[in-house]
Tab-separated table of C-alpha atoms in Angstrom:
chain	number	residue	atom	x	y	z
A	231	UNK	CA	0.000	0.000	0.000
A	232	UNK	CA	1.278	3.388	-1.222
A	233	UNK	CA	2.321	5.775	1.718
A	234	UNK	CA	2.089	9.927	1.690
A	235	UNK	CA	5.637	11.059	3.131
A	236	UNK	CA	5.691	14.818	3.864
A	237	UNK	CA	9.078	16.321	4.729
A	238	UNK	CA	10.415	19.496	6.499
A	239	UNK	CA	12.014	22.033	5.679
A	240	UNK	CA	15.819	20.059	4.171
A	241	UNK	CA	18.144	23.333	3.795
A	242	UNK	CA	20.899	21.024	2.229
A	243	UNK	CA	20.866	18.367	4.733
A	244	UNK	CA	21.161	15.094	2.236
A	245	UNK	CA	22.645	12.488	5.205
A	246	UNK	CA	20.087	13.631	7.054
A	247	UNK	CA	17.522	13.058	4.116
A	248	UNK	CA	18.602	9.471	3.595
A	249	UNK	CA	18.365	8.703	6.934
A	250	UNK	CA	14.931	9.569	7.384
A	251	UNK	CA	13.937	7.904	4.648
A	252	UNK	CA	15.523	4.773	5.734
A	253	UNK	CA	13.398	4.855	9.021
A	254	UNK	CA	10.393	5.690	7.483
A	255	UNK	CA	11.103	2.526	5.592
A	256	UNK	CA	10.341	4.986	2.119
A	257	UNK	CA	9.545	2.451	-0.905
A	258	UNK	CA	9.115	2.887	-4.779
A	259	UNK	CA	4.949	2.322	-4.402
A	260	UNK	CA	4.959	5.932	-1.559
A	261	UNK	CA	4.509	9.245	-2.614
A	262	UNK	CA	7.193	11.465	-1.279
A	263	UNK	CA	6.539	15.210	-0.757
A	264	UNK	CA	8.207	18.206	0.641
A	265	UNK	CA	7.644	21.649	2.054
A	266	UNK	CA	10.166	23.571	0.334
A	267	UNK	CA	13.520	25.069	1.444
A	268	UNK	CA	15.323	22.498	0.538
A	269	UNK	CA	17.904	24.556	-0.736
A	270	UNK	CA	20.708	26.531	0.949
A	271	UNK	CA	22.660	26.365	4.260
A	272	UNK	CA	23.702	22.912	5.207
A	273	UNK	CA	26.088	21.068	2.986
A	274	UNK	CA	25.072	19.174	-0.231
A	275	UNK	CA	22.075	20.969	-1.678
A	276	UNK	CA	22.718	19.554	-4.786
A	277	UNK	CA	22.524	15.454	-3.302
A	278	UNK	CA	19.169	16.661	-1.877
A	279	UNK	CA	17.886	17.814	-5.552
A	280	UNK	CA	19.286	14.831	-7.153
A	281	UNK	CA	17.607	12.752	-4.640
A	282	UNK	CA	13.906	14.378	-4.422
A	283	UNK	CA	13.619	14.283	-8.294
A	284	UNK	CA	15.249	10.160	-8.569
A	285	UNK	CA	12.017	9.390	-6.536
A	286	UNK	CA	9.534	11.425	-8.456
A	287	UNK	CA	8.924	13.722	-5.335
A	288	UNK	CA	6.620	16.892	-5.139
A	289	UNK	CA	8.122	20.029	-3.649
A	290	UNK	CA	5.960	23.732	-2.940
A	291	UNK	CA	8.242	26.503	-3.386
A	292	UNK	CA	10.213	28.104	-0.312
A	293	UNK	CA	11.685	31.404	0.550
A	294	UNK	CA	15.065	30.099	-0.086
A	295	UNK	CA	14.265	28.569	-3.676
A	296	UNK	CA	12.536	31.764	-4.571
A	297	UNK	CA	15.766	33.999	-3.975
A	298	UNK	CA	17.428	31.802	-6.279
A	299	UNK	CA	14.514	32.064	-8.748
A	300	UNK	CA	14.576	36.249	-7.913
A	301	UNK	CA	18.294	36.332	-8.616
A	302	UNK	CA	18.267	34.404	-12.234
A	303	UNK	CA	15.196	36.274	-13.152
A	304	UNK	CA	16.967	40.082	-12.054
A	305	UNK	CA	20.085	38.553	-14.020
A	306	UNK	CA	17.428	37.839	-17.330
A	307	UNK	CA	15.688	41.269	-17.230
A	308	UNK	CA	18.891	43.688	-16.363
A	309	UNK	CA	17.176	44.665	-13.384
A	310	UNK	CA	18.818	44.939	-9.993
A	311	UNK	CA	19.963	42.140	-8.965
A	312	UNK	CA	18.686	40.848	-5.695
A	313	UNK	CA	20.858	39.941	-2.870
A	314	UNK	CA	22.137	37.315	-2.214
A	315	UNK	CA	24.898	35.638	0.442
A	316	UNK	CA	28.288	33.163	-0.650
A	317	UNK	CA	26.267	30.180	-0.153
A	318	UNK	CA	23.250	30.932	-2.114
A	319	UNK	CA	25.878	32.758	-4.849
A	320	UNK	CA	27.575	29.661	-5.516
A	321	UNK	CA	24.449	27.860	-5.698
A	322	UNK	CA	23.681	29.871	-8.721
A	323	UNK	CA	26.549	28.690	-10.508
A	324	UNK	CA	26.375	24.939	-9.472
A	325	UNK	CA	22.416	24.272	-10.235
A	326	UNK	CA	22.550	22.070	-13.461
A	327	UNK	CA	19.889	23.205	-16.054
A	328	UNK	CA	17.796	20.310	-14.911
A	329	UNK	CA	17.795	21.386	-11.076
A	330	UNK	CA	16.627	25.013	-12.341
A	331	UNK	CA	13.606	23.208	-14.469
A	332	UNK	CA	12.533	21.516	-11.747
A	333	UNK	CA	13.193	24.335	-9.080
A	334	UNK	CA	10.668	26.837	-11.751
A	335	UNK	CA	8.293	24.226	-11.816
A	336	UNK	CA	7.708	24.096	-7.928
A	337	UNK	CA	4.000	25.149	-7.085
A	338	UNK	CA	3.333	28.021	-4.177
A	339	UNK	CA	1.065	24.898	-2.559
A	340	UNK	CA	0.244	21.352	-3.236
A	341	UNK	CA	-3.340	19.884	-2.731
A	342	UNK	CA	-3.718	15.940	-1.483
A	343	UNK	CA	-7.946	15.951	-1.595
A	344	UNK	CA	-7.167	12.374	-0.762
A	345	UNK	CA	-5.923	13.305	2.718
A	346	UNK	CA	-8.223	16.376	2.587
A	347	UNK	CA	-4.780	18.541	3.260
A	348	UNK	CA	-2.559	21.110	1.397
A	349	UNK	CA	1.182	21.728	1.776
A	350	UNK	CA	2.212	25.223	2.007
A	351	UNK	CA	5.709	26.474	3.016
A	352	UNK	CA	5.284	29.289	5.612
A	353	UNK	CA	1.307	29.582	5.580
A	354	UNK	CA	-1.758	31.634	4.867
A	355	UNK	CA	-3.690	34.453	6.196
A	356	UNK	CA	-6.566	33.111	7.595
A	357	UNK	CA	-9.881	34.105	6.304
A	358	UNK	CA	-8.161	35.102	2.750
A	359	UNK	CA	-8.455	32.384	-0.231
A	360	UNK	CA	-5.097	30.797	-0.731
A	361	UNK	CA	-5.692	31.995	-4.767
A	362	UNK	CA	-5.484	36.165	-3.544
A	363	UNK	CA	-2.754	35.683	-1.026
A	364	UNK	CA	0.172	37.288	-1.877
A	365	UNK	CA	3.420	35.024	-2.624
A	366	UNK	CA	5.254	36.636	-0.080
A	367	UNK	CA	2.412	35.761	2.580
A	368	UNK	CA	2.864	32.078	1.611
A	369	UNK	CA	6.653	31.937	1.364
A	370	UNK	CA	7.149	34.157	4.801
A	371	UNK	CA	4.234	34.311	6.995
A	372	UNK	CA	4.994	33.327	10.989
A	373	UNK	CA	1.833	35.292	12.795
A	374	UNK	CA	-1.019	37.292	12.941
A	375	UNK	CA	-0.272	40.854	14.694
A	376	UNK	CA	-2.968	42.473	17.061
A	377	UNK	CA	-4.153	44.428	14.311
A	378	UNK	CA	-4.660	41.414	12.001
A	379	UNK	CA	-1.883	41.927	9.597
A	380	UNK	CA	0.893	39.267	8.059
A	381	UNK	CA	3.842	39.182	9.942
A	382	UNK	CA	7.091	37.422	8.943
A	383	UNK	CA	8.148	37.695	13.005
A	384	UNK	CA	6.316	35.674	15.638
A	385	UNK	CA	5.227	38.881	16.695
A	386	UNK	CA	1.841	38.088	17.102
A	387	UNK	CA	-0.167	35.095	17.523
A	388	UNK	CA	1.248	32.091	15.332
A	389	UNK	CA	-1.054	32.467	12.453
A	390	UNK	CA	-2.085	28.558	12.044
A	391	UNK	CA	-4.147	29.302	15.336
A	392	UNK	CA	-6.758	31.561	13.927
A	393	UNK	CA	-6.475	29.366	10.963
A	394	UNK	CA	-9.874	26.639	10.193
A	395	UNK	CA	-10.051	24.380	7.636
A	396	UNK	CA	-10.861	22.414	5.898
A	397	UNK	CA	-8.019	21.517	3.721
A	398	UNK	CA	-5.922	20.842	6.755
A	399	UNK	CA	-1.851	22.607	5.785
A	400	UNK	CA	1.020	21.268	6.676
A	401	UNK	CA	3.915	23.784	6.609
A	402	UNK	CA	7.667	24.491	7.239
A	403	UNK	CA	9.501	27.547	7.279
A	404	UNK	CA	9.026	28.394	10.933
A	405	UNK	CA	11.520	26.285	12.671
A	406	UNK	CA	10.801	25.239	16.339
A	407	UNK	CA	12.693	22.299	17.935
A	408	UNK	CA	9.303	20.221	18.425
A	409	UNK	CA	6.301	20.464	15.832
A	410	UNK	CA	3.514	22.800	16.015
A	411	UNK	CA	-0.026	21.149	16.415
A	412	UNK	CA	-2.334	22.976	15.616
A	413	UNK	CA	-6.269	21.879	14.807
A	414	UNK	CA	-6.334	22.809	11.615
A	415	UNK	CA	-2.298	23.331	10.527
A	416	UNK	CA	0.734	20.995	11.764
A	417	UNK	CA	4.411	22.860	11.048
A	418	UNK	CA	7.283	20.051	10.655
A	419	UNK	CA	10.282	22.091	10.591
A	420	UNK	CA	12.446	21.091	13.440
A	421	UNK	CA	15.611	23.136	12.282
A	422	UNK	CA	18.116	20.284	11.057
A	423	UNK	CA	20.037	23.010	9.706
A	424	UNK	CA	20.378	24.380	12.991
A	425	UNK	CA	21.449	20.938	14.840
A	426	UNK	CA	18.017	20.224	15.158
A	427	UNK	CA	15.558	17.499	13.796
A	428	UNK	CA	14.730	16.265	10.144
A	429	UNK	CA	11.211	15.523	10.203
A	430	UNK	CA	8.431	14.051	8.141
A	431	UNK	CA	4.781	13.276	8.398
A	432	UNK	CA	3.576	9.632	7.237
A	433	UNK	CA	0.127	9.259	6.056
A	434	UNK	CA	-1.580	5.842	5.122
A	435	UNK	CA	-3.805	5.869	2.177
A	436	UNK	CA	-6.693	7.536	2.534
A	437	UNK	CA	-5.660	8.777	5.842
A	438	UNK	CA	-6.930	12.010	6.770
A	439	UNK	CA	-4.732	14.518	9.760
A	440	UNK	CA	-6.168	12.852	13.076
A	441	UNK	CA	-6.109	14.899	16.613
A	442	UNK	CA	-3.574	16.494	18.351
A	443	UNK	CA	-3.462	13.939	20.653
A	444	UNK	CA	-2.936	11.181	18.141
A	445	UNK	CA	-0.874	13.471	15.471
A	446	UNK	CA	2.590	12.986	17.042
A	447	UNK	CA	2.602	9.211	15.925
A	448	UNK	CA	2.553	10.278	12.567
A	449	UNK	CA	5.718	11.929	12.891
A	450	UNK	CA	9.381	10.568	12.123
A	451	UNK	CA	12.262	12.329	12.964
A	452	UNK	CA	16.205	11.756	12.569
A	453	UNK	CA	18.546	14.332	14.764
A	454	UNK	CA	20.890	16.640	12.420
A	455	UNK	CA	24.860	15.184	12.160
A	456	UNK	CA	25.563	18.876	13.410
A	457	UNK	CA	24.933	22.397	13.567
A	458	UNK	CA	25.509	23.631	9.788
A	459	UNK	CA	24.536	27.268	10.115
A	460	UNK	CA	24.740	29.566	13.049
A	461	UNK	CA	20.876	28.907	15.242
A	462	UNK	CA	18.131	31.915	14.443
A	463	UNK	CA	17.005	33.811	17.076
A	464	UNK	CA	14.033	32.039	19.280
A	465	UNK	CA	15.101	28.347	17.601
A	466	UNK	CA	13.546	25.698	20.094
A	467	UNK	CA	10.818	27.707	21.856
């Protein structure tokens, strides 16, 4: 029976990668997905691109693919280039034409109707359909300020708690040392990058996001080899 494998947020980490797929015991007949940012950071970017598109996987855009995408497109137009740092500089000129196709082709969010659930990177604005949200809302979002706006800071209420389904979303992007379980939203990135956790969200067929109380044994994790990149502020509240 074909399994739905959701990932967090990779940033790079390809041992890491492999290992989790090892204990979720991943097989040619699942469905592998992941929640963008997998670019960027931790060491071998390139094995993690290699790998996700050998097994066929599905990734939604991230923050850290579009600044790559930003970047090549500034370079195209003769625009102003956007910023980037060393690490995401000489991932511009390493990217085979093949890892750029596939990179362009990610979608902003990915719906499973069979697990009645959508993958988003960062989040949404609840209240506002996913279709008028602006890309930067998706890619960025962390909270909901007091005076209901976007925020890209956890200043504010996480946003995933004023959020209500249905489709359920599972997201990355907002890394936390244990995974945010929410009723209608569950956030998987654990910061591996950071010396944190790798994890990923198994789903049987058909299955649809049970309770918080039951959620958690969905959940597979692997601990990072190491710290690759210096911890963000507030990493593991």
């Amino acid at each position: 029976m074909s399994r739905t494998v959701i990932v967090g947020d990779v940033h790079g980490c390809c041992a890491e990668l492999q290992e989790l797929l090892a204990r979720v015991g991943f097989s040619d007949d699942d469905h592998l997905y992941f929640v963008g940012d997998l670019v960027g950071r931790g060491p071998d970017t390139l094995g993690v691109l290699a790998l996700a598109q050998q097994l066929g996987a599905v990734a939604v855009r991230g923050n850290h693919e579009q600044k790559l995408l930003s970047f090549v497109q500034s370079q195209r137009e003769g625009g102003p280039l956007v910023r980037l740092g060393p690490g995401h500089l000489q991932l511009v000129h390493s990217l085979s034409e093949q890892d750029w196709a596939w990179l362009e082709a990610m979608p902003l969010w990915h719906d499973l109707p069979e697990h009645d659930l959508r993958i988003v990177h960062a989040g949404v604005k609840p209240g506002v359909p996913i279709e008028a949200t602006d890309t930067g809302i998706l890619l960025t979002i962390r909270a909901i300020t007091q005076r209901g706006q976007a925020s890209i800071t956890r200043g504010g209420e996480p946003w995933a708690r004023w959020y209500h389904g249905p489709p359920h979303i599972v997201f990355g992007h907002n890394a936390l040392m244990h995974p945010q379980l929410h009723p209608w939203a569950t956030g998987i990135d654990l910061g591996c990058v950071y010396g944190g956790f790798l994890a990923a969200l198994v789903l049987g067929p058909g299955q649809t996001i049970p309770s918080i109380e039951e959620r958690q044994e969905l959940l597979v994790s692997v601990s990072a080899r190491r710290a690759y990149y210096p911890v963000r502020k507030n990493y593991g509240r």
